[in-house]
Amino acid sequence: LEKKNLSLVFYLSKLFHRQLIQPINTYFSRMIDCVRKKAAADTWIVQELVVEGREDKKSTKAGSVKLTESAKELYRLTQKFVAEISPVLDVEFYSTIVKGMLRLFDIYINHLITQLESGALDDDQIFAVLANMHYLADDLLPRVKRQFERMFKRRVHEMNKFVERVKYNHDGLLDTYCRRRAIALVNDRFRWESTSFAEEETVDESIISVSSGVVDVLSFLRRLGSRIEASLDQSFTRPILSRVLDYTTRTLLDGDFVKA
């Protein structure tokens, strides 16, 4: 075959194309089962994971990211799959492999969304789930997309649309958290005290002071910032706190003191 400039892998993939489809689908089913079990047992506590560098980033050196156990398992499985399946990849397997990979990611993303919407997680766990979702959209999905494009020698447009959907879900869930946290702050952290003055009475500025509730809110936001940095990244601290404060201000101005 080599003397005739024919690839043995190409020849075998053509010869056993139908026979290879079933093992590939079985491989995906096993990965899905594994991820589901890991996600069901996940305590949503982030840990450091060293990942290979990104070609589209400034540095291609390996770096660490903060992920929970289920996201770490998803990273390991997808990279193992790419390494093992690449020798037999052919454009004829494109649909089977891309659809299978997107189904794997979709199942995991839906599990993350269910966890966030359950109301059973504390702030640290919520940030951990959001960290998983951000990593999928920012790193793992683009990473797999580039790997597939090199293997199939064509663009994988389906994954572009999926990445945008994950980013949209991530931002929407983060916004929901910030809104609920703001309403909770207004209801539970502020302790309102009112003092009335006669219309003609001059207010003595010496008796005006910041209420204990406001001090408590500021202290809470400082602690929240530290927890965001611990679970996500320092770059997320200011945007999230800014959004919480924005919704807090809106809630105060609207007088919407309704329990979340």
PDB file of C-alpha atoms in Angstrom, residues 59-167:
ATOM      1  CA  SER A  59       0.902  31.439  25.955  1.00  0.00           C
ATOM      2  CA  THR A  60       0.790  27.838  24.765  1.00  0.00           C
ATOM      3  CA  LYS A  61       2.353  26.597  28.006  1.00  0.00           C
ATOM      4  CA  ALA A  62       0.368  24.371  30.341  1.00  0.00           C
ATOM      5  CA  GLY A  63      -1.614  26.191  32.999  1.00  0.00           C
ATOM      6  CA  SER A  64      -3.993  25.448  35.845  1.00  0.00           C
ATOM      7  CA  VAL A  65      -7.749  25.998  35.976  1.00  0.00           C
ATOM      8  CA  LYS A  66     -10.266  25.646  38.803  1.00  0.00           C
ATOM      9  CA  LEU A  67     -12.770  22.857  38.189  1.00  0.00           C
ATOM     10  CA  THR A  68     -14.853  20.390  40.152  1.00  0.00           C
ATOM     11  CA  GLU A  69     -14.442  16.617  39.867  1.00  0.00           C
ATOM     12  CA  SER A  70     -17.065  16.149  37.151  1.00  0.00           C
ATOM     13  CA  ALA A  71     -15.556  18.822  34.879  1.00  0.00           C
ATOM     14  CA  LYS A  72     -12.091  17.373  35.409  1.00  0.00           C
ATOM     15  CA  GLU A  73     -13.445  13.979  34.347  1.00  0.00           C
ATOM     16  CA  LEU A  74     -15.044  15.523  31.254  1.00  0.00           C
ATOM     17  CA  TYR A  75     -11.701  17.072  30.291  1.00  0.00           C
ATOM     18  CA  ARG A  76      -9.884  13.747  30.783  1.00  0.00           C
ATOM     19  CA  LEU A  77     -12.443  11.751  28.797  1.00  0.00           C
ATOM     20  CA  THR A  78     -12.623  14.086  25.813  1.00  0.00           C
ATOM     21  CA  GLN A  79      -8.850  14.329  25.485  1.00  0.00           C
ATOM     22  CA  LYS A  80      -8.501  10.561  25.826  1.00  0.00           C
ATOM     23  CA  PHE A  81     -11.168  10.077  23.161  1.00  0.00           C
ATOM     24  CA  VAL A  82      -9.437  12.436  20.723  1.00  0.00           C
ATOM     25  CA  ALA A  83      -6.086  10.695  21.231  1.00  0.00           C
ATOM     26  CA  GLU A  84      -7.511   7.203  20.763  1.00  0.00           C
ATOM     27  CA  ILE A  85      -9.891   7.888  17.883  1.00  0.00           C
ATOM     28  CA  SER A  86      -7.676  10.149  15.778  1.00  0.00           C
ATOM     29  CA  PRO A  87      -5.829   7.294  13.969  1.00  0.00           C
ATOM     30  CA  VAL A  88      -9.081   6.022  12.430  1.00  0.00           C
ATOM     31  CA  LEU A  89     -10.775   9.356  11.847  1.00  0.00           C
ATOM     32  CA  ASP A  90     -12.071  10.022   8.387  1.00  0.00           C
ATOM     33  CA  VAL A  91     -14.443  12.626   7.017  1.00  0.00           C
ATOM     34  CA  GLU A  92     -17.097   9.924   6.735  1.00  0.00           C
ATOM     35  CA  PHE A  93     -17.155   9.705  10.553  1.00  0.00           C
ATOM     36  CA  TYR A  94     -17.639  13.477  10.886  1.00  0.00           C
ATOM     37  CA  SER A  95     -21.356  13.453  11.636  1.00  0.00           C
ATOM     38  CA  THR A  96     -21.178  10.544  14.079  1.00  0.00           C
ATOM     39  CA  ILE A  97     -18.309  11.988  16.083  1.00  0.00           C
ATOM     40  CA  VAL A  98     -19.398  15.639  16.164  1.00  0.00           C
ATOM     41  CA  LYS A  99     -22.985  14.752  17.096  1.00  0.00           C
ATOM     42  CA  GLY A 100     -21.753  12.350  19.765  1.00  0.00           C
ATOM     43  CA  MET A 101     -19.410  14.912  21.282  1.00  0.00           C
ATOM     44  CA  LEU A 102     -22.073  17.645  21.303  1.00  0.00           C
ATOM     45  CA  ARG A 103     -24.516  15.245  22.976  1.00  0.00           C
ATOM     46  CA  LEU A 104     -21.933  14.532  25.684  1.00  0.00           C
ATOM     47  CA  PHE A 105     -21.409  18.248  26.346  1.00  0.00           C
ATOM     48  CA  ASP A 106     -25.136  18.976  26.158  1.00  0.00           C
ATOM     49  CA  ILE A 107     -25.964  16.370  28.810  1.00  0.00           C
ATOM     50  CA  TYR A 108     -23.327  17.781  31.139  1.00  0.00           C
ATOM     51  CA  ILE A 109     -24.390  21.410  30.573  1.00  0.00           C
ATOM     52  CA  ASN A 110     -28.016  20.520  31.297  1.00  0.00           C
ATOM     53  CA  HIS A 111     -26.928  18.871  34.537  1.00  0.00           C
ATOM     54  CA  LEU A 112     -25.092  22.067  35.544  1.00  0.00           C
ATOM     55  CA  ILE A 113     -28.163  24.156  34.773  1.00  0.00           C
ATOM     56  CA  THR A 114     -30.349  21.810  36.840  1.00  0.00           C
ATOM     57  CA  GLN A 115     -27.975  22.147  39.781  1.00  0.00           C
ATOM     58  CA  LEU A 116     -27.975  25.940  39.593  1.00  0.00           C
ATOM     59  CA  GLU A 117     -31.754  26.107  39.350  1.00  0.00           C
ATOM     60  CA  SER A 118     -32.325  23.657  42.209  1.00  0.00           C
ATOM     61  CA  GLY A 119     -31.736  26.247  44.920  1.00  0.00           C
ATOM     62  CA  ALA A 120     -29.834  23.637  46.945  1.00  0.00           C
ATOM     63  CA  LEU A 121     -26.332  25.077  46.480  1.00  0.00           C
ATOM     64  CA  ASP A 122     -24.532  27.647  48.606  1.00  0.00           C
ATOM     65  CA  ASP A 123     -22.576  30.545  47.101  1.00  0.00           C
ATOM     66  CA  ASP A 124     -19.296  28.621  46.876  1.00  0.00           C
ATOM     67  CA  GLN A 125     -20.967  25.709  45.084  1.00  0.00           C
ATOM     68  CA  ILE A 126     -22.789  28.081  42.716  1.00  0.00           C
ATOM     69  CA  PHE A 127     -19.482  29.719  41.782  1.00  0.00           C
ATOM     70  CA  ALA A 128     -17.945  26.268  41.263  1.00  0.00           C
ATOM     71  CA  VAL A 129     -20.718  25.253  38.842  1.00  0.00           C
ATOM     72  CA  LEU A 130     -20.367  28.572  37.001  1.00  0.00           C
ATOM     73  CA  ALA A 131     -16.598  27.988  36.837  1.00  0.00           C
ATOM     74  CA  ASN A 132     -17.230  24.632  35.139  1.00  0.00           C
ATOM     75  CA  MET A 133     -19.578  26.195  32.612  1.00  0.00           C
ATOM     76  CA  HIS A 134     -17.193  29.073  31.877  1.00  0.00           C
ATOM     77  CA  TYR A 135     -14.304  26.651  31.316  1.00  0.00           C
ATOM     78  CA  LEU A 136     -16.344  24.587  28.859  1.00  0.00           C
ATOM     79  CA  ALA A 137     -17.199  27.653  26.766  1.00  0.00           C
ATOM     80  CA  ASP A 138     -13.827  29.353  27.053  1.00  0.00           C
ATOM     81  CA  ASP A 139     -11.431  26.415  26.767  1.00  0.00           C
ATOM     82  CA  LEU A 140     -12.596  22.826  26.453  1.00  0.00           C
ATOM     83  CA  LEU A 141     -15.177  23.242  23.671  1.00  0.00           C
ATOM     84  CA  PRO A 142     -12.867  25.454  21.531  1.00  0.00           C
ATOM     85  CA  ARG A 143     -10.041  22.999  22.245  1.00  0.00           C
ATOM     86  CA  VAL A 144     -12.024  19.995  20.997  1.00  0.00           C
ATOM     87  CA  LYS A 145     -13.276  22.030  18.039  1.00  0.00           C
ATOM     88  CA  ARG A 146      -9.719  22.818  16.920  1.00  0.00           C
ATOM     89  CA  GLN A 147      -8.688  19.184  17.383  1.00  0.00           C
ATOM     90  CA  PHE A 148     -11.583  18.016  15.212  1.00  0.00           C
ATOM     91  CA  GLU A 149     -10.822  20.638  12.560  1.00  0.00           C
ATOM     92  CA  ARG A 150      -7.250  19.406  12.294  1.00  0.00           C
ATOM     93  CA  MET A 151      -8.381  15.803  12.054  1.00  0.00           C
ATOM     94  CA  PHE A 152     -11.214  16.313   9.585  1.00  0.00           C
ATOM     95  CA  LYS A 153      -9.471  19.161   7.737  1.00  0.00           C
ATOM     96  CA  ARG A 154     -12.675  21.207   7.720  1.00  0.00           C
ATOM     97  CA  ARG A 155     -14.535  23.725   9.864  1.00  0.00           C
ATOM     98  CA  VAL A 156     -16.801  22.441  12.630  1.00  0.00           C
ATOM     99  CA  HIS A 157     -19.506  25.106  12.579  1.00  0.00           C
ATOM    100  CA  GLU A 158     -21.868  23.110  14.782  1.00  0.00           C
ATOM    101  CA  MET A 159     -19.543  23.612  17.750  1.00  0.00           C
ATOM    102  CA  ASN A 160     -19.429  27.383  17.205  1.00  0.00           C
ATOM    103  CA  LYS A 161     -23.190  27.577  17.700  1.00  0.00           C
ATOM    104  CA  PHE A 162     -22.997  25.331  20.749  1.00  0.00           C
ATOM    105  CA  VAL A 163     -20.283  27.484  22.363  1.00  0.00           C
ATOM    106  CA  GLU A 164     -22.452  30.584  21.901  1.00  0.00           C
ATOM    107  CA  ARG A 165     -25.360  28.781  23.536  1.00  0.00           C
ATOM    108  CA  VAL A 166     -23.231  27.786  26.529  1.00  0.00           C
ATOM    109  CA  LYS A 167     -21.999  31.375  26.925  1.00  0.00           C
TER     110      LYS A 167
END
